[in-house]
Amino acid sequence: MLSRRALFRLGGAALVLPAGLSACSGGDGGALIGAGGANSSEEGSGGALLTSEAPLPAPFTVALAVPPVLRPVRKDAGTDYYEITQKAAKVEILPGLRTEIWGYEGIFPGPTIVSRRGRRTVVTHRNELPVPVAVHLHGGRTAPEHDGYPTDVILPEDGGREYVYAMEQRAATLWYHDHRMDFTGPQVYRGLAGFHLIQDDAEEALGLPSGKRDIPLMILDRSFAADGSFRYPSVDPTLMKTPGVTGPYMSGVLGDCILVNGTPWPVLDVSTARYRFRLLNASNARRYRLRLDGGPGFIQIGSDHGLLPAPIKHETLDIAQAERFDVVVDFSGHRVGDEITLVNDHGSGGTAQVMRFRVTRQESDDSVVPDRLADVETLSDADVTVEREFTFARGGAHAHGMTLSTVNGKPFDPETIVARPELGATERWIIRSQNVEHPIHIHLAPFQVVGKDGNDDPGPFNHGWKDTVNLDSGGRAEILIRFDGYRGKYVFHCHNLEHEDMMMMANFEVV
Ligand code: C2O
Ligand code: CU
Ligand code: CU
């Protein structure tokens, strides 16, 4: 009999395609596309809506929760040490029902880690879940052996594993989440996601809203079964053998219940002051077009990798999976009693609403949003040494009777390197979507968007340093990217997690 350990390893490798699969990539691989709506889109997002069987609460009846900040277990001169146990827990998400989650420290979202720029952060993860896990710090400039490579998993019997983060990077809103090969979608869906913030002196000196008025908001969608458990259409609910989801959801799983920090359509009491909200779309497949109904608009101060040079006003914000928008919302023009609703103009019915702010008290406010926020280096065409093109498509290959997702016609193979940038080099990458919406994320190296959909500008939502860029079906982005930090093998992939699990991922190696 196979040992539990061997079964885990097998489970972790089931996605590695049998040799010979490549024979069916390309040409006839499209045969299955379309069967089961594999390229479907709903509500502005690649995917299909999965309806809850449990009754969902009336919106804006439950108070917003803010994930607790994790305390280091020890510190020394240059390093903060943390410990996290990944485990199952039953929590009340829908009033009166219990939902089993898989959580970092048994909570969803996981605890927030707050690092200081330049101080090393070491996080020891223990796995008490019945599946392999891999932890990725999204947005982290991390050495390859600590980046949570999809096959670099932690098993329960491994007794814990240290992830070391240098934190030699700007203040920014990062997040950590599961990255296990072939099963990232269901494992994140069950709750494996948390914030990891980096702070620095330069940002603190600005006088932006802080303390209780600096709030991370993790926005995501879920669907619930009648007993309160998460509904997710896994082919293999044990998550040990066959990856993937059933037919109509292969383009993405869209839930009908919007949660912010794990609470359905929450309400937050605010004062007549400025607030900083760190918006993260942690959904598997859903994109949002956010708007403050009855409110003052967003002042964007930061993007994926920290502060913009100057604030930008937006009436609406398009936020794709894994993107972060750091915004200030100024409630000072409001009166006690006013209600401002964060809505999703891509949604309909329940998914058109996200959360509500209720102005409940007057408060004086000495925070500011300076006209100049940061000196931000601009990458230049003149530095580009290599240009590469990558086309992302649903289809082009299949396995296990499922349509795969591909990068330049090939499904992910952990052993294949598609690009070998030199350490320190700046490259131009042209990234295209052949069909369906794809938010494309590149590990290690942040980038700047210089062209979008045929225009020579980044578009309204791609300012600053980014690590994820949103592509519409048929869309195109041109980015400048500098590969510094570490040599080694990293992935880039679609952050629609169902697409990622269907192998819309590739390796680059910094040499
Ligand atoms: Cu947020 Cu490779 O992931
Ligand atoms: Cu990442
Ligand atoms: Cu995709």
CSV table of C-alpha atoms in Angstrom, one decimal, residues 213 270-273 275 361-365:
chain,number,residue,atom,x,y,z
A,213,ARG,CA,-8.5,54.6,9.7
A,270,VAL,CA,-17.2,55.6,10.0
A,271,SER,CA,-16.6,59.2,11.1
A,272,THR,CA,-16.5,62.4,9.1
A,273,ALA,CA,-12.8,61.8,8.3
A,275,TYR,CA,-9.9,56.7,5.6
A,361,ARG,CA,-19.9,60.3,14.3
A,362,GLN,CA,-18.1,63.6,13.9
A,363,GLU,CA,-14.4,63.5,14.2
A,364,SER,CA,-11.6,65.9,13.7
A,365,ASP,CA,-8.9,64.6,11.3
